[in-house]
Every structure is written in C-alpha cells, then in structure tokens.
CSV table of N, CA and C in Angstrom, one decimal:
chain,number,residue,atom,x,y,z
A,1,MET,N,5.8,-0.5,-8.2
A,1,MET,CA,4.6,-1.0,-9.1
A,1,MET,C,3.9,-2.5,-8.8
A,2,SER,N,2.8,-2.3,-8.5
A,2,SER,CA,1.8,-3.7,-8.4
A,2,SER,C,2.4,-4.3,-9.3
A,3,LYS,N,2.5,-5.9,-8.8
A,3,LYS,CA,3.0,-6.8,-9.7
A,3,LYS,C,1.3,-7.9,-10.2
A,4,ILE,N,0.2,-7.1,-9.3
A,4,ILE,CA,-1.0,-7.7,-9.8
A,4,ILE,C,-1.7,-6.6,-10.4
A,5,LEU,N,-2.0,-7.0,-11.5
A,5,LEU,CA,-3.3,-5.5,-12.4
A,5,LEU,C,-4.2,-6.4,-12.4
A,6,SER,N,-5.4,-5.6,-12.2
A,6,SER,CA,-6.7,-6.1,-12.7
A,6,SER,C,-7.6,-5.1,-13.4
A,7,GLU,N,-8.5,-5.6,-14.4
A,7,GLU,CA,-9.5,-5.0,-14.7
A,7,GLU,C,-10.7,-5.2,-14.7
A,8,HIS,N,-11.7,-3.9,-14.2
A,8,HIS,CA,-13.1,-4.8,-13.8
A,8,HIS,C,-14.0,-4.4,-15.2
A,9,ASN,N,-14.8,-5.1,-15.5
A,9,ASN,CA,-15.8,-5.4,-16.3
A,9,ASN,C,-15.2,-5.1,-17.9
A,10,PRO,N,-14.0,-6.0,-18.3
A,10,PRO,CA,-13.4,-5.9,-19.7
A,10,PRO,C,-14.6,-5.8,-20.8
A,11,SER,N,-14.3,-5.4,-21.4
A,11,SER,CA,-14.9,-5.8,-23.2
A,11,SER,C,-14.9,-7.5,-23.4
A,12,PRO,N,-16.6,-7.6,-23.8
A,12,PRO,CA,-16.6,-9.3,-24.4
A,12,PRO,C,-16.0,-9.1,-25.8
A,13,MET,N,-15.6,-8.3,-26.5
A,13,MET,CA,-14.3,-8.6,-27.5
A,13,MET,C,-13.2,-9.2,-26.8
A,14,LYS,N,-12.4,-8.5,-25.6
A,14,LYS,CA,-11.5,-8.5,-25.5
A,14,LYS,C,-11.5,-9.9,-24.4
A,15,LEU,N,-12.2,-10.3,-23.9
A,15,LEU,CA,-12.5,-12.1,-23.0
A,15,LEU,C,-12.7,-13.0,-24.3
A,16,GLU,N,-13.4,-12.4,-25.6
A,16,GLU,CA,-13.4,-13.9,-26.8
A,16,GLU,C,-12.2,-14.0,-27.4
A,17,VAL,N,-11.4,-12.7,-28.0
A,17,VAL,CA,-9.7,-12.9,-28.1
A,17,VAL,C,-9.4,-13.4,-27.5
A,18,MET,N,-9.0,-13.2,-26.5
A,18,MET,CA,-8.5,-14.2,-24.8
A,18,MET,C,-8.8,-15.4,-24.9
A,19,GLY,N,-9.9,-15.9,-26.0
A,19,GLY,CA,-10.5,-16.7,-25.6
A,19,GLY,C,-11.1,-17.6,-24.1
A,20,VAL,N,-11.2,-16.8,-23.0
A,20,VAL,CA,-11.2,-17.1,-21.7
A,20,VAL,C,-12.6,-18.0,-21.3
A,21,GLU,N,-13.3,-18.2,-22.5
A,21,GLU,CA,-14.5,-19.5,-22.4
A,21,GLU,C,-13.6,-20.2,-22.3
A,22,ASP,N,-13.0,-20.5,-22.7
A,22,ASP,CA,-12.1,-22.0,-23.1
A,22,ASP,C,-10.9,-22.4,-22.2
A,23,TRP,N,-10.7,-21.6,-21.5
A,23,TRP,CA,-9.3,-21.6,-20.3
A,23,TRP,C,-10.3,-22.9,-18.9
A,24,PRO,N,-9.8,-23.4,-18.0
A,24,PRO,CA,-10.1,-24.2,-17.2
A,24,PRO,C,-11.1,-23.2,-16.3
A,25,LEU,N,-11.8,-24.0,-15.6
A,25,LEU,CA,-13.0,-23.8,-14.8
A,25,LEU,C,-12.3,-23.7,-13.6
A,26,GLU,N,-12.6,-23.1,-12.4
A,26,GLU,CA,-12.1,-23.8,-11.3
A,26,GLU,C,-12.9,-23.0,-9.7
A,27,THR,N,-12.8,-23.6,-9.1
A,27,THR,CA,-13.9,-22.7,-8.0
A,27,THR,C,-12.7,-23.2,-6.5
A,28,ILE,N,-12.7,-22.3,-5.5
A,28,ILE,CA,-11.8,-21.9,-4.6
A,28,ILE,C,-12.4,-21.7,-3.2
A,29,PRO,N,-12.5,-22.5,-2.9
A,29,PRO,CA,-13.2,-22.7,-1.2
A,29,PRO,C,-12.7,-21.2,-0.7
A,30,ALA,N,-13.7,-20.8,0.3
A,30,ALA,CA,-13.1,-19.1,1.3
A,30,ALA,C,-12.2,-19.9,2.3
A,31,GLY,N,-11.3,-19.3,2.9
A,31,GLY,CA,-10.1,-19.6,3.0
A,31,GLY,C,-8.8,-18.8,3.0
A,32,THR,N,-7.8,-18.8,3.6
A,32,THR,CA,-6.6,-18.1,3.5
A,32,THR,C,-5.4,-19.0,2.9
A,33,THR,N,-5.0,-18.7,2.0
A,33,THR,CA,-3.6,-19.5,1.6
A,33,THR,C,-2.3,-18.3,0.9
A,34,THR,N,-1.0,-18.8,1.1
A,34,THR,CA,-0.1,-18.2,0.1
A,34,THR,C,0.4,-19.1,-0.9
A,35,GLN,N,0.6,-18.6,-2.1
A,35,GLN,CA,1.1,-19.2,-3.2
A,35,GLN,C,2.5,-18.3,-3.8
A,36,GLN,N,3.2,-19.1,-4.6
A,36,GLN,CA,4.2,-18.9,-5.1
A,36,GLN,C,4.1,-18.7,-6.5
A,37,HIS,N,4.0,-17.4,-7.4
A,37,HIS,CA,3.8,-17.6,-8.5
A,37,HIS,C,4.9,-17.1,-9.6
A,38,LEU,N,5.2,-18.7,-10.0
A,38,LEU,CA,6.7,-18.9,-10.8
A,38,LEU,C,6.7,-18.4,-12.4
A,39,GLN,N,5.0,-18.6,-12.6
A,39,GLN,CA,4.8,-18.0,-14.5
A,39,GLN,C,3.4,-17.5,-14.2
A,40,THR,N,3.3,-15.9,-15.2
A,40,THR,CA,2.3,-15.4,-14.9
A,40,THR,C,1.0,-16.2,-15.0
A,41,GLU,N,-0.1,-15.8,-14.2
A,41,GLU,CA,-1.1,-16.0,-13.9
A,41,GLU,C,-1.9,-15.0,-14.2
A,42,VAL,N,-3.2,-15.6,-15.3
A,42,VAL,CA,-4.5,-15.0,-15.8
A,42,VAL,C,-5.3,-15.3,-15.3
A,43,PHE,N,-6.3,-14.7,-14.8
A,43,PHE,CA,-8.3,-15.1,-14.4
A,43,PHE,C,-9.0,-14.0,-14.8
A,44,TYR,N,-10.4,-15.1,-14.6
A,44,TYR,CA,-11.4,-13.8,-14.7
A,44,TYR,C,-12.4,-14.6,-13.9
A,45,ILE,N,-13.0,-13.6,-13.0
A,45,ILE,CA,-13.4,-13.8,-11.9
A,45,ILE,C,-15.3,-14.0,-12.1
A,46,LEU,N,-15.7,-14.6,-12.6
A,46,LEU,CA,-16.9,-15.4,-12.8
A,46,LEU,C,-18.2,-14.9,-11.4
A,47,SER,N,-17.5,-15.3,-10.0
A,47,SER,CA,-18.5,-14.6,-8.4
A,47,SER,C,-17.5,-15.2,-7.5
A,48,GLY,N,-17.5,-14.3,-6.3
A,48,GLY,CA,-16.6,-14.3,-5.5
A,48,GLY,C,-16.2,-13.2,-5.1
A,49,GLU,N,-15.3,-13.7,-3.8
A,49,GLU,CA,-14.4,-12.1,-3.6
A,49,GLU,C,-13.4,-12.7,-3.0
A,50,VAL,N,-12.3,-12.3,-3.3
A,50,VAL,CA,-11.0,-12.7,-2.8
A,50,VAL,C,-10.0,-11.1,-2.4
A,51,ARG,N,-9.1,-11.0,-1.4
A,51,ARG,CA,-8.2,-10.3,-1.3
A,51,ARG,C,-7.1,-10.6,-1.8
A,52,LEU,N,-6.1,-10.2,-2.5
A,52,LEU,CA,-4.8,-10.6,-3.4
A,52,LEU,C,-4.1,-9.3,-2.4
A,53,SER,N,-3.2,-10.0,-1.7
A,53,SER,CA,-1.9,-8.9,-1.3
A,53,SER,C,-1.0,-9.6,-1.6
A,54,GLU,N,0.3,-8.9,-1.8
A,54,GLU,CA,2.0,-8.9,-2.5
A,54,GLU,C,2.6,-8.9,-1.3
A,55,GLU,N,3.7,-9.7,-1.4
A,55,GLU,CA,4.2,-9.7,-0.4
A,55,GLU,C,4.6,-8.0,0.2
A,56,ASP,N,4.9,-7.2,0.9
A,56,ASP,CA,5.0,-6.2,0.9
A,56,ASP,C,4.3,-5.0,0.4
A,57,GLY,N,3.5,-5.3,0.2
A,57,GLY,CA,2.6,-5.0,-1.0
A,57,GLY,C,0.8,-4.4,-0.3
A,58,GLU,N,0.4,-3.5,-1.0
A,58,GLU,CA,-1.2,-3.5,-0.4
A,58,GLU,C,-2.4,-4.4,-1.1
A,59,PRO,N,-3.2,-4.8,-0.2
A,59,PRO,CA,-4.1,-5.5,-0.3
A,59,PRO,C,-5.1,-5.2,-1.6
A,60,VAL,N,-5.1,-6.0,-2.3
A,60,VAL,CA,-6.5,-5.2,-3.6
A,60,VAL,C,-7.6,-6.4,-3.4
A,61,LEU,N,-8.7,-5.7,-3.4
A,61,LEU,CA,-10.2,-6.4,-3.0
A,61,LEU,C,-10.8,-6.8,-4.5
A,62,LEU,N,-10.7,-8.2,-5.5
A,62,LEU,CA,-11.1,-8.1,-6.0
A,62,LEU,C,-12.7,-9.4,-6.6
A,63,GLY,N,-13.6,-9.2,-7.6
A,63,GLY,CA,-14.7,-9.7,-7.7
A,63,GLY,C,-15.1,-10.2,-8.8
A,64,ALA,N,-16.0,-10.5,-8.9
A,64,ALA,CA,-17.0,-10.9,-10.1
A,64,ALA,C,-16.9,-9.7,-11.2
A,65,GLU,N,-16.6,-10.3,-12.1
A,65,GLU,CA,-16.2,-9.2,-13.4
A,65,GLU,C,-14.7,-8.7,-13.6
A,66,ASP,N,-13.9,-9.4,-12.9
A,66,ASP,CA,-12.9,-9.0,-12.8
A,66,ASP,C,-11.6,-9.7,-13.6
A,67,LEU,N,-10.6,-9.1,-14.3
A,67,LEU,CA,-9.9,-9.9,-15.2
A,67,LEU,C,-8.3,-9.0,-14.4
A,68,VAL,N,-7.9,-10.7,-14.4
A,68,VAL,CA,-6.6,-10.3,-13.2
A,68,VAL,C,-5.3,-11.0,-14.1
A,69,THR,N,-4.2,-10.4,-13.8
A,69,THR,CA,-3.0,-10.7,-13.8
A,69,THR,C,-1.9,-10.8,-12.7
A,70,ILE,N,-1.5,-11.6,-12.5
A,70,ILE,CA,-0.2,-11.8,-11.6
A,70,ILE,C,0.8,-12.3,-12.4
A,71,MET,N,2.2,-11.1,-12.3
A,71,MET,CA,3.0,-11.4,-12.8
A,71,MET,C,4.2,-12.7,-11.7
A,72,PRO,N,5.1,-13.1,-12.8
A,72,PRO,CA,5.4,-14.2,-12.1
A,72,PRO,C,6.7,-13.8,-10.8
A,73,GLY,N,6.9,-14.5,-9.8
A,73,GLY,CA,8.0,-14.3,-9.1
A,73,GLY,C,7.7,-13.9,-7.8
A,74,GLN,N,6.0,-13.9,-8.0
A,74,GLN,CA,5.5,-13.0,-6.9
A,74,GLN,C,4.6,-14.2,-5.9
A,75,ASN,N,4.8,-13.6,-4.6
A,75,ASN,CA,4.7,-14.4,-3.7
A,75,ASN,C,3.1,-14.0,-3.0
A,76,CYS,N,2.1,-14.5,-3.0
A,76,CYS,CA,0.5,-13.7,-2.7
A,76,CYS,C,0.0,-14.4,-1.7
A,77,ARG,N,-0.4,-13.8,-0.9
A,77,ARG,CA,-1.6,-14.1,0.0
A,77,ARG,C,-3.0,-14.0,-0.6
A,78,TRP,N,-3.7,-15.1,-0.5
A,78,TRP,CA,-4.8,-15.1,-1.5
A,78,TRP,C,-5.8,-15.7,0.1
A,79,GLU,N,-6.7,-14.2,0.3
A,79,GLU,CA,-7.6,-14.3,1.4
A,79,GLU,C,-9.1,-14.6,0.3
A,80,VAL,N,-9.6,-15.7,0.2
A,80,VAL,CA,-11.1,-15.8,-0.6
A,80,VAL,C,-11.9,-15.9,0.8
A,81,LEU,N,-12.5,-14.4,0.7
A,81,LEU,CA,-13.5,-14.0,1.5
A,81,LEU,C,-15.1,-14.5,1.3
A,82,GLU,N,-15.8,-14.8,0.1
A,82,GLU,CA,-16.4,-16.0,-0.5
A,82,GLU,C,-15.9,-16.4,-1.9
A,83,ALA,N,-16.6,-17.8,-1.5
A,83,ALA,CA,-16.3,-19.1,-2.8
A,83,ALA,C,-16.0,-18.6,-4.2
A,84,LEU,N,-14.7,-18.4,-4.7
A,84,LEU,CA,-14.5,-18.0,-6.1
A,84,LEU,C,-14.5,-19.1,-6.7
A,85,SER,N,-15.4,-18.5,-8.0
A,85,SER,CA,-15.3,-19.2,-9.2
A,85,SER,C,-14.8,-18.7,-10.4
A,86,ARG,N,-13.7,-19.1,-11.3
A,86,ARG,CA,-12.8,-18.2,-12.1
A,86,ARG,C,-12.5,-19.5,-13.4
A,87,HIS,N,-12.2,-18.7,-14.4
A,87,HIS,CA,-11.6,-19.2,-15.8
A,87,HIS,C,-10.1,-19.1,-15.6
A,88,PHE,N,-9.3,-19.6,-15.6
A,88,PHE,CA,-7.8,-19.0,-15.4
A,88,PHE,C,-6.7,-19.6,-16.6
A,89,GLN,N,-5.6,-19.5,-16.4
A,89,GLN,CA,-4.7,-19.9,-17.3
A,89,GLN,C,-3.5,-19.1,-16.6
A,90,ILE,N,-2.2,-20.2,-16.8
A,90,ILE,CA,-1.2,-20.4,-16.2
A,90,ILE,C,-0.2,-20.4,-17.6
A,91,GLY,N,0.8,-19.2,-17.4
A,91,GLY,CA,2.0,-19.7,-18.6
A,91,GLY,C,2.0,-18.6,-19.5
C-alpha cells in the first residue's frame, strides 16, 4: 500500500476546513533530492510538477491542485520537474 496519498482538485470547503491557506508557503526549485519524512507531511500544490517515489515504490506524478499526504517513516525521492509552489504542514 502506498504511503503517498494524493487527491486532485479537492473541494474549496475541504481546503478551508484544513486551513491550507494559513500554512507556510514554499517554493522548491527544479532538481532532485531524497528526504526522510519522520512526521506526516501534508501539502497542497499551487503550481509546478514533481515526481515522488517511495523506496521500492512506483513514482507518482503530482502537479497543481493536488493535495498530498506523505506518511511518516518514508524515504522519498523528489524529482522536481518544474519549480514547485506549495502550502505545507508537517506533523
């Protein structure tokens, strides 16, 4: 079972209830990195494109209007194809 969950184009009500617009805003330049996620990370992509891969997992292509949850304990490869602008919350 994938530890990367995504939902494309969640309802505005869901985003409001989650408080997404109040989360920090981050821009990630194009490039590749590997991150260990020790806590749950939730983010909403405003623009850009990223290919996320779990260790031993299939890559997931994500872009604008995707709401993404990465479960704790994951080592993920981030291949940012187009600079990513996102609201995010960790923990």
